[in-house]
PDB file of C-alpha atoms in Angstrom:
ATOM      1  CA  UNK J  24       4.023 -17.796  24.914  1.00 42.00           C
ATOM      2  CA  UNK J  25       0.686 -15.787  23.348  1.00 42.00           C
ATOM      3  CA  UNK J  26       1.696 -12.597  23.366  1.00 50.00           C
ATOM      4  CA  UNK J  27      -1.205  -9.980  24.736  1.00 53.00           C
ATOM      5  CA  UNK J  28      -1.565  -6.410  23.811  1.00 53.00           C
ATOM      6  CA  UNK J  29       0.299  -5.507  27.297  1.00 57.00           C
ATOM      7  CA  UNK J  30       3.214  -8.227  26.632  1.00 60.00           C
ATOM      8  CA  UNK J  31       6.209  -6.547  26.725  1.00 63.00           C
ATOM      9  CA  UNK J  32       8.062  -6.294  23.301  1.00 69.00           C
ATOM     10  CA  UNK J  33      11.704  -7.186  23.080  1.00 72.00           C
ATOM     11  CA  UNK J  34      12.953  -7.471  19.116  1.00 71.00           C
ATOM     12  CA  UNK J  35      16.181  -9.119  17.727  1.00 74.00           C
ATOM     13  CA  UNK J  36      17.396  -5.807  16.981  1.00 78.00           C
ATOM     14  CA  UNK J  37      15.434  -2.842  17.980  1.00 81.00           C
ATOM     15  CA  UNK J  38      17.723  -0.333  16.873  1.00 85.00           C
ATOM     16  CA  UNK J  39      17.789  -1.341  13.122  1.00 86.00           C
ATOM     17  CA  UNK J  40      14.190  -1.911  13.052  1.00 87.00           C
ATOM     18  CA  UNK J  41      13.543   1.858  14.515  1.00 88.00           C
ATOM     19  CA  UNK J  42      15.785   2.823  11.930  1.00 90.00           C
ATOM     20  CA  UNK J  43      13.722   1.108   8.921  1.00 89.00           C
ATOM     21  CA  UNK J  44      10.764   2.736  10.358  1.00 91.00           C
ATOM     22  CA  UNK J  45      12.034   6.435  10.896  1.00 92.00           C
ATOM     23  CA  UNK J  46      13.916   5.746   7.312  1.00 93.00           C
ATOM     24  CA  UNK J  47      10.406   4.704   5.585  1.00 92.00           C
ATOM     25  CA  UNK J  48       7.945   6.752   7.265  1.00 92.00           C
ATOM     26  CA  UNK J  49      10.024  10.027   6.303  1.00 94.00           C
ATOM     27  CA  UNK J  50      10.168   8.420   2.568  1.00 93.00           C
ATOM     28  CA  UNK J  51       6.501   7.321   2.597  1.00 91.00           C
ATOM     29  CA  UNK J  52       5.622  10.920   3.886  1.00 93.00           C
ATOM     30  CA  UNK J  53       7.774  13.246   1.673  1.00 93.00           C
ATOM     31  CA  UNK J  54       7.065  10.745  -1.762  1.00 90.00           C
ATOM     32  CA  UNK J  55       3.128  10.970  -0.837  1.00 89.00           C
ATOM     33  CA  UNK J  56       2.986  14.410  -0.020  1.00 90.00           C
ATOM     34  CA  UNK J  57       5.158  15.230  -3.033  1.00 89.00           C
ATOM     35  CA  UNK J  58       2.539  12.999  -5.537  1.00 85.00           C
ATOM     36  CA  UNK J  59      -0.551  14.407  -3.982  1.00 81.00           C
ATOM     37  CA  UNK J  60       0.463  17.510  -5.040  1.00 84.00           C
ATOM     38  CA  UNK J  61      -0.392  16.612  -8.655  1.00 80.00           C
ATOM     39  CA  UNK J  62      -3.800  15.640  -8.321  1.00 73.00           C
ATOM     40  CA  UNK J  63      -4.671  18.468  -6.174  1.00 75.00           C
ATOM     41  CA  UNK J  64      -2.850  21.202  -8.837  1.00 78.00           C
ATOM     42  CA  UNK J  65      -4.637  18.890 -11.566  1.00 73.00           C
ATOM     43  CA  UNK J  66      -8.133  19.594  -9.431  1.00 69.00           C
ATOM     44  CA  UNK J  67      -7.361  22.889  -8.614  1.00 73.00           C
ATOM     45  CA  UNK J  68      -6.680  23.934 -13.035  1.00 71.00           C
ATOM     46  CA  UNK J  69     -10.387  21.834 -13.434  1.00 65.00           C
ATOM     47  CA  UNK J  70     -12.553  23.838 -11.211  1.00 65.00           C
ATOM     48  CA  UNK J  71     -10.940  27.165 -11.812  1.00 73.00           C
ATOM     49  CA  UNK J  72      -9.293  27.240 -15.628  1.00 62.00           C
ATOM     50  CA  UNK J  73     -11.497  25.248 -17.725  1.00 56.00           C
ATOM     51  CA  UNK J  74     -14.337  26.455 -19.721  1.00 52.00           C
ATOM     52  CA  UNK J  75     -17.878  26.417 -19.191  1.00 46.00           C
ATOM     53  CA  UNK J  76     -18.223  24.047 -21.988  1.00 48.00           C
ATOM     54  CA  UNK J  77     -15.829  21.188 -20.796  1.00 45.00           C
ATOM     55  CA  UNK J  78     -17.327  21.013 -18.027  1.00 42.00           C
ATOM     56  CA  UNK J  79     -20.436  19.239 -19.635  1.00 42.00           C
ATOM     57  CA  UNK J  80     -18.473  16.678 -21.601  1.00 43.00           C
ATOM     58  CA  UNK J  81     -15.714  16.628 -18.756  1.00 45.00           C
ATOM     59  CA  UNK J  82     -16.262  12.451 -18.654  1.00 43.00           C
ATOM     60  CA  UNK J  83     -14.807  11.472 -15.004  1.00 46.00           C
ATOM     61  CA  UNK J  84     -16.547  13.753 -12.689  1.00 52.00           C
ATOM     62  CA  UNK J  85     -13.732  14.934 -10.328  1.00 49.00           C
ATOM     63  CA  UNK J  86     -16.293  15.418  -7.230  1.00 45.00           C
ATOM     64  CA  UNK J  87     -17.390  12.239  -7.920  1.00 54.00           C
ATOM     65  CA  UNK J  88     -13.516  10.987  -7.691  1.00 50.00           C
ATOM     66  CA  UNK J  89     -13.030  12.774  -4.770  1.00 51.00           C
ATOM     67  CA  UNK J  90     -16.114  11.622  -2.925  1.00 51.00           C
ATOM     68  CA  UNK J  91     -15.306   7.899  -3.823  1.00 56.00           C
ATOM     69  CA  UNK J  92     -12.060   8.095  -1.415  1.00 69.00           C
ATOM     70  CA  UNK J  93      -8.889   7.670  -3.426  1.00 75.00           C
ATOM     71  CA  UNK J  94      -7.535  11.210  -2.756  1.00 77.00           C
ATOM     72  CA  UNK J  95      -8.874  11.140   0.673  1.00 82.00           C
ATOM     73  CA  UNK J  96      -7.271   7.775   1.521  1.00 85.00           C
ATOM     74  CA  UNK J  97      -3.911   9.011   0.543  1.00 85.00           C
ATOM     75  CA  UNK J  98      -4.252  12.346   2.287  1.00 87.00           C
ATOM     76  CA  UNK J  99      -4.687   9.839   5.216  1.00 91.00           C
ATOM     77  CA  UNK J 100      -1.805   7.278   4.218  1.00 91.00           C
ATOM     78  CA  UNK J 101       0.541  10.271   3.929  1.00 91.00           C
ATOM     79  CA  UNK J 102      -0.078  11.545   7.603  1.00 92.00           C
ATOM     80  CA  UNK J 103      -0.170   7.287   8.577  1.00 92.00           C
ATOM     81  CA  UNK J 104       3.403   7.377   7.782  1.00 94.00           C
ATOM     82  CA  UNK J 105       4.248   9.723  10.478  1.00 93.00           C
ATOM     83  CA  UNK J 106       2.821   7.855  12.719  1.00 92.00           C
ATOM     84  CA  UNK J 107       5.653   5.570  11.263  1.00 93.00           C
ATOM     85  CA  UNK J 108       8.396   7.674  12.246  1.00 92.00           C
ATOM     86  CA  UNK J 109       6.982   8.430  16.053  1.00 92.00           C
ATOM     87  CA  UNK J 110       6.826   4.576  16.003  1.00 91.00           C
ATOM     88  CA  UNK J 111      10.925   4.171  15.462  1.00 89.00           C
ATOM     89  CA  UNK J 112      11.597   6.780  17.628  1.00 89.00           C
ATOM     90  CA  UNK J 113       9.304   4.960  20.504  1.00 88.00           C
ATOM     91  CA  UNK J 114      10.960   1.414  19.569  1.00 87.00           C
ATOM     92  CA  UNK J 115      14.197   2.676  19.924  1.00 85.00           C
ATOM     93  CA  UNK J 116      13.857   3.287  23.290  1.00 83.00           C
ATOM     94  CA  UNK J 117      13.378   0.443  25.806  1.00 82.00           C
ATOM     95  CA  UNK J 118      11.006   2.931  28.054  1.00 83.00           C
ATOM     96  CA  UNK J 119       8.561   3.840  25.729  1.00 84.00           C
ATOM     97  CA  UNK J 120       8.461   0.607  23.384  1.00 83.00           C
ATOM     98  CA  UNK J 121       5.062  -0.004  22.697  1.00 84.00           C
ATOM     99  CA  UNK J 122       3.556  -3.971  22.820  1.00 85.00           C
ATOM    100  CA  UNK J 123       4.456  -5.962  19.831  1.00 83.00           C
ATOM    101  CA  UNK J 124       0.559  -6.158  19.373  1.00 85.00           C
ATOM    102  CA  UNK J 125       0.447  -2.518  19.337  1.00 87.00           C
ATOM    103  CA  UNK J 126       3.216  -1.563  17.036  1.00 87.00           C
ATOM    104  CA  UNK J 127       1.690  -4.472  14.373  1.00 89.00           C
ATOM    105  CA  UNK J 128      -1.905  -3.035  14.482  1.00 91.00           C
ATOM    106  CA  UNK J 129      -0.392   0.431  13.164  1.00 91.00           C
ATOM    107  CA  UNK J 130       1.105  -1.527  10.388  1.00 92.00           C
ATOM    108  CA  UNK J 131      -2.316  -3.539   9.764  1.00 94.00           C
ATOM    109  CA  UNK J 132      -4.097   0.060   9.685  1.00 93.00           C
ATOM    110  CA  UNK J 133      -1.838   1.588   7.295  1.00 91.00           C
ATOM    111  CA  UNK J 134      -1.349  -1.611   5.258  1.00 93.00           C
ATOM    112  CA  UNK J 135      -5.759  -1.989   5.214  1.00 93.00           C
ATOM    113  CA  UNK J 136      -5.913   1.869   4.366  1.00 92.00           C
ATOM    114  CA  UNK J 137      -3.321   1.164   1.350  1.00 90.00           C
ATOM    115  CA  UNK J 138      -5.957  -1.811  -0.134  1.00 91.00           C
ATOM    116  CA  UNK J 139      -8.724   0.433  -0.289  1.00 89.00           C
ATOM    117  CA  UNK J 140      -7.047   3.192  -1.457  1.00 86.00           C
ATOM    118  CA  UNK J 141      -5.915   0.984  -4.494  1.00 87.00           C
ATOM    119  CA  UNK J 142      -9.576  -0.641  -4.788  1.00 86.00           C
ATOM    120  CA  UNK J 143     -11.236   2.902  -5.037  1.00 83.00           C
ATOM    121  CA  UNK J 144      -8.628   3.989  -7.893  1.00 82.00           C
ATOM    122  CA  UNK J 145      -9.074   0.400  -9.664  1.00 84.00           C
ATOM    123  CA  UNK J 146     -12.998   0.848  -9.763  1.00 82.00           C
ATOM    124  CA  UNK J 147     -12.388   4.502 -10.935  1.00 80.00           C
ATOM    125  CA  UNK J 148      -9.442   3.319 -13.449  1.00 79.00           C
ATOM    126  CA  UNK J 149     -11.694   0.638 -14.875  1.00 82.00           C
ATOM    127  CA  UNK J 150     -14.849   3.455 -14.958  1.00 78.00           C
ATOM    128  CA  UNK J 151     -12.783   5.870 -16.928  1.00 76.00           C
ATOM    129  CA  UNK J 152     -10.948   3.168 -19.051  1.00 79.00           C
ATOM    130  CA  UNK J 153     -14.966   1.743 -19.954  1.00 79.00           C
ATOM    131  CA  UNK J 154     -16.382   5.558 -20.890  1.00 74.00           C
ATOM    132  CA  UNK J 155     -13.472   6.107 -23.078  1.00 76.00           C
ATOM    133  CA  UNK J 156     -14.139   2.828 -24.859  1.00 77.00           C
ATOM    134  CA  UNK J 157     -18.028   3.111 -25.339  1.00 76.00           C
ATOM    135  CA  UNK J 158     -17.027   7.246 -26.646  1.00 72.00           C
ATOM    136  CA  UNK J 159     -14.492   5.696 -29.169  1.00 71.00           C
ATOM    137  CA  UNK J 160     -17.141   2.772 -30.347  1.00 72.00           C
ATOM    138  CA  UNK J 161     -20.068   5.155 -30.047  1.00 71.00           C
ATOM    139  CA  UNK J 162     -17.898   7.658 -33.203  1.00 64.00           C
ATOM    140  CA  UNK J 163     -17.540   6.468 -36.683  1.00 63.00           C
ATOM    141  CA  UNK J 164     -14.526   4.947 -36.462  1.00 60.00           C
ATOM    142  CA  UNK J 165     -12.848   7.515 -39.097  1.00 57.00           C
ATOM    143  CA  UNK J 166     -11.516   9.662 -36.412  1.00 57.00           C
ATOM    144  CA  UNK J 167     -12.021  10.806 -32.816  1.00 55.00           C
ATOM    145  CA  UNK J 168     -15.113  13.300 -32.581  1.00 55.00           C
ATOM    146  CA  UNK J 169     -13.617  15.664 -29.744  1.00 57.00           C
ATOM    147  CA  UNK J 170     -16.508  17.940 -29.547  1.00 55.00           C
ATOM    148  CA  UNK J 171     -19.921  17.324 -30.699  1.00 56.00           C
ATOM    149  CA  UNK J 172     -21.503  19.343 -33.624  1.00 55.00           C
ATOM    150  CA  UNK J 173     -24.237  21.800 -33.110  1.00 56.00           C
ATOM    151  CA  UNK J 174     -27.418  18.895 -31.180  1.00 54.00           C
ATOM    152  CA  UNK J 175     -24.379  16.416 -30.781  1.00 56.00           C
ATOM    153  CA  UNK J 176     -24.646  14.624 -27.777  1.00 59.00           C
ATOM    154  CA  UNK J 177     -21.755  15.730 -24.964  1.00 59.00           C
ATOM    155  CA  UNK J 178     -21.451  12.527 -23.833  1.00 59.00           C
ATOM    156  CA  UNK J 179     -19.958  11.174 -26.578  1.00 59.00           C
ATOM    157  CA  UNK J 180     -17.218  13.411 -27.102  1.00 62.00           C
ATOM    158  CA  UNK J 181     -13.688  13.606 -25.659  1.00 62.00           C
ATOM    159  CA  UNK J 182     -12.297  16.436 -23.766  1.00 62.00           C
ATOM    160  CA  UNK J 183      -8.975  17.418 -22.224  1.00 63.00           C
ATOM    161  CA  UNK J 184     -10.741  16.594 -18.641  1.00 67.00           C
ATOM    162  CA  UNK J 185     -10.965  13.004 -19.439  1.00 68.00           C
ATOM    163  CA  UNK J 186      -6.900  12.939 -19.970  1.00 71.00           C
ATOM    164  CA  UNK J 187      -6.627  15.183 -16.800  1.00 70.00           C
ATOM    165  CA  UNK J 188      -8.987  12.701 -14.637  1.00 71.00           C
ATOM    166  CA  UNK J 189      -7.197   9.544 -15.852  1.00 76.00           C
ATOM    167  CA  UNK J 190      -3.601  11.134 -15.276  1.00 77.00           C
ATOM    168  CA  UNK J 191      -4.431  11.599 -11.669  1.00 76.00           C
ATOM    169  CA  UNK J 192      -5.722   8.107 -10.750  1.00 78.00           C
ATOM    170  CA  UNK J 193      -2.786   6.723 -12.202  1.00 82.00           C
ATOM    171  CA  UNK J 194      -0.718   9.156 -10.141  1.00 82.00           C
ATOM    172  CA  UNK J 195      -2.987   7.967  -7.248  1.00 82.00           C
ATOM    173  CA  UNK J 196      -2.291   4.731  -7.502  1.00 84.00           C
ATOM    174  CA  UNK J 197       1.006   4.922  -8.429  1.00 86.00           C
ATOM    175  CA  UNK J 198       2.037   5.746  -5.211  1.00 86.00           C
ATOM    176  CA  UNK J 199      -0.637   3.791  -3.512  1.00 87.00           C
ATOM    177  CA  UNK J 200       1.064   0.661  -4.736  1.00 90.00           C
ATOM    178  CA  UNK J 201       4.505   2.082  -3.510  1.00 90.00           C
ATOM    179  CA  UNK J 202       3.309   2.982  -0.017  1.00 90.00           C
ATOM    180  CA  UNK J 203       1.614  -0.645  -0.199  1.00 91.00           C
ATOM    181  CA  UNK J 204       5.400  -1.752  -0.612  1.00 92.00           C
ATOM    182  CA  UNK J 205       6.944  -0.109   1.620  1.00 91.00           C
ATOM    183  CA  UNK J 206       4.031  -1.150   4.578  1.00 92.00           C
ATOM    184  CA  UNK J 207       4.510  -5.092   3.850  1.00 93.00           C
ATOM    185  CA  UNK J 208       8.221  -4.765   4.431  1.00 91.00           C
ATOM    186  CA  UNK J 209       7.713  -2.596   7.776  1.00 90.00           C
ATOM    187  CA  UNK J 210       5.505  -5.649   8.282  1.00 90.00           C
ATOM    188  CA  UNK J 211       7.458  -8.403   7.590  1.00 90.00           C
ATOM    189  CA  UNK J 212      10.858  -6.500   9.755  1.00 86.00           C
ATOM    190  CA  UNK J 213       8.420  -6.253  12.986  1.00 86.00           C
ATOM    191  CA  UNK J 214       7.067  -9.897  12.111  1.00 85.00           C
ATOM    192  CA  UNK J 215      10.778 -11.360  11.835  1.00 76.00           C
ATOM    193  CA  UNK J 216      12.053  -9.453  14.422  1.00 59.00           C
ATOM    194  CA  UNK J 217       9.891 -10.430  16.993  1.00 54.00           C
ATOM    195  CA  UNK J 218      10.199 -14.739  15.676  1.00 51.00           C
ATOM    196  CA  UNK J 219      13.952 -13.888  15.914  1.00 50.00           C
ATOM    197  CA  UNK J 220      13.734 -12.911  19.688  1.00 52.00           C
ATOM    198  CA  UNK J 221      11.193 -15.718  20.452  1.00 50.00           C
ATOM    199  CA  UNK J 222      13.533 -17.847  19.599  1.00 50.00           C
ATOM    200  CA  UNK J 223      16.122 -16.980  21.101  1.00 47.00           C
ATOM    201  CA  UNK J 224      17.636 -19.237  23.832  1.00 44.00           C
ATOM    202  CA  UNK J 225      15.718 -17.485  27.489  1.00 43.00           C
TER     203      UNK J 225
END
């Protein structure tokens, strides 16, 4: 039978799969929150403890990172996954189980909102990864020029920023690619649950 969006939703085992989703959302949440926090303190030391002068060989522009979505998708994953835990708590009970239809769209969101969350910090990774190449071909190749002599150009110097920017996309999508995990598998337990009850004997 095609199931519609109204089809009432009966799984295998309902109260193990609210469980994995109370269990994960809380994880997802608290492991998010907890790495988000690095970024933002790493932000926070940029725009109010650095000097004048890094800022104009500070390499990754920070707004710029910010503007391009990853920390903005993962301040949005990390509140997803409580939507995760209201989820278990609804499947749980028999009265307020959503559709099957429903309860896999939240997944899809979450699981579409990890993707481009890890696209945005790939194309930033690879950004950063190409300036610090062209800096470290653009010196003599005696040593690393970290600040440019009196009429130097700033752009081809290195700065503690660059370390700082780089540090936090790979925090970023560190724990984009964990929460991308974690999604699939709340995925793939709704999925099987639901084949599991179609085919059981009616």
């Amino acid at each position: 039978m095609t199931k519609t969006p109204s089809t009432p939703w009966q799984p295998a085992n309902p109260a193990g799969l609210a469980k994995q989703f109370s269990k994960l959302g809380w994880i997802g949440f608290w492991l998010q929150l907890a790495l988000l926090a690095i970024p933002i303190f790493l932000l926070v030391y940029v725009l109010t403890l650095s000097s004048p002068d890094s800022a104009q060989a500070k390499g990754i522009d920070l707004g710029n990172y910010l503007s391009h979505g990853s920390l903005l998708v993962m301040v949005f994953t990390t509140l997803w996954f409580l939507r995760y835990v209201r989820l278990g708590s609804r499947i749980a009970d028999p009265a307020t189980r959503p559709p099957q239809a429903k309860a896999l769209k939240t997944v899809w969101i979450g699981l579409w909102a990890c993707c481009l969350g890890i696209f945005f910090s790939l194309l930033l990774m690879f950004s950063a990864v190409g300036r610090l190449l062209f800096v470290l071909l653009s010196n003599p190749q005696t040593g690393i020029q970290l600040a440019p002599g009196p009429g130097g150009d700033p752009s081809l110097s290195l700065s503690a920023i660059d370390a700082v920017s780089m540090t936090s996309l790979l925090v970023i999508l560190s724990a984009e690619l964990i929460v991308l995990g974690m999604t699939l598998w709340l995925l793939f337990r709704a999925s099987r649950a639901s084949t599991a009850n179609e085919k059981a004997p009616t």
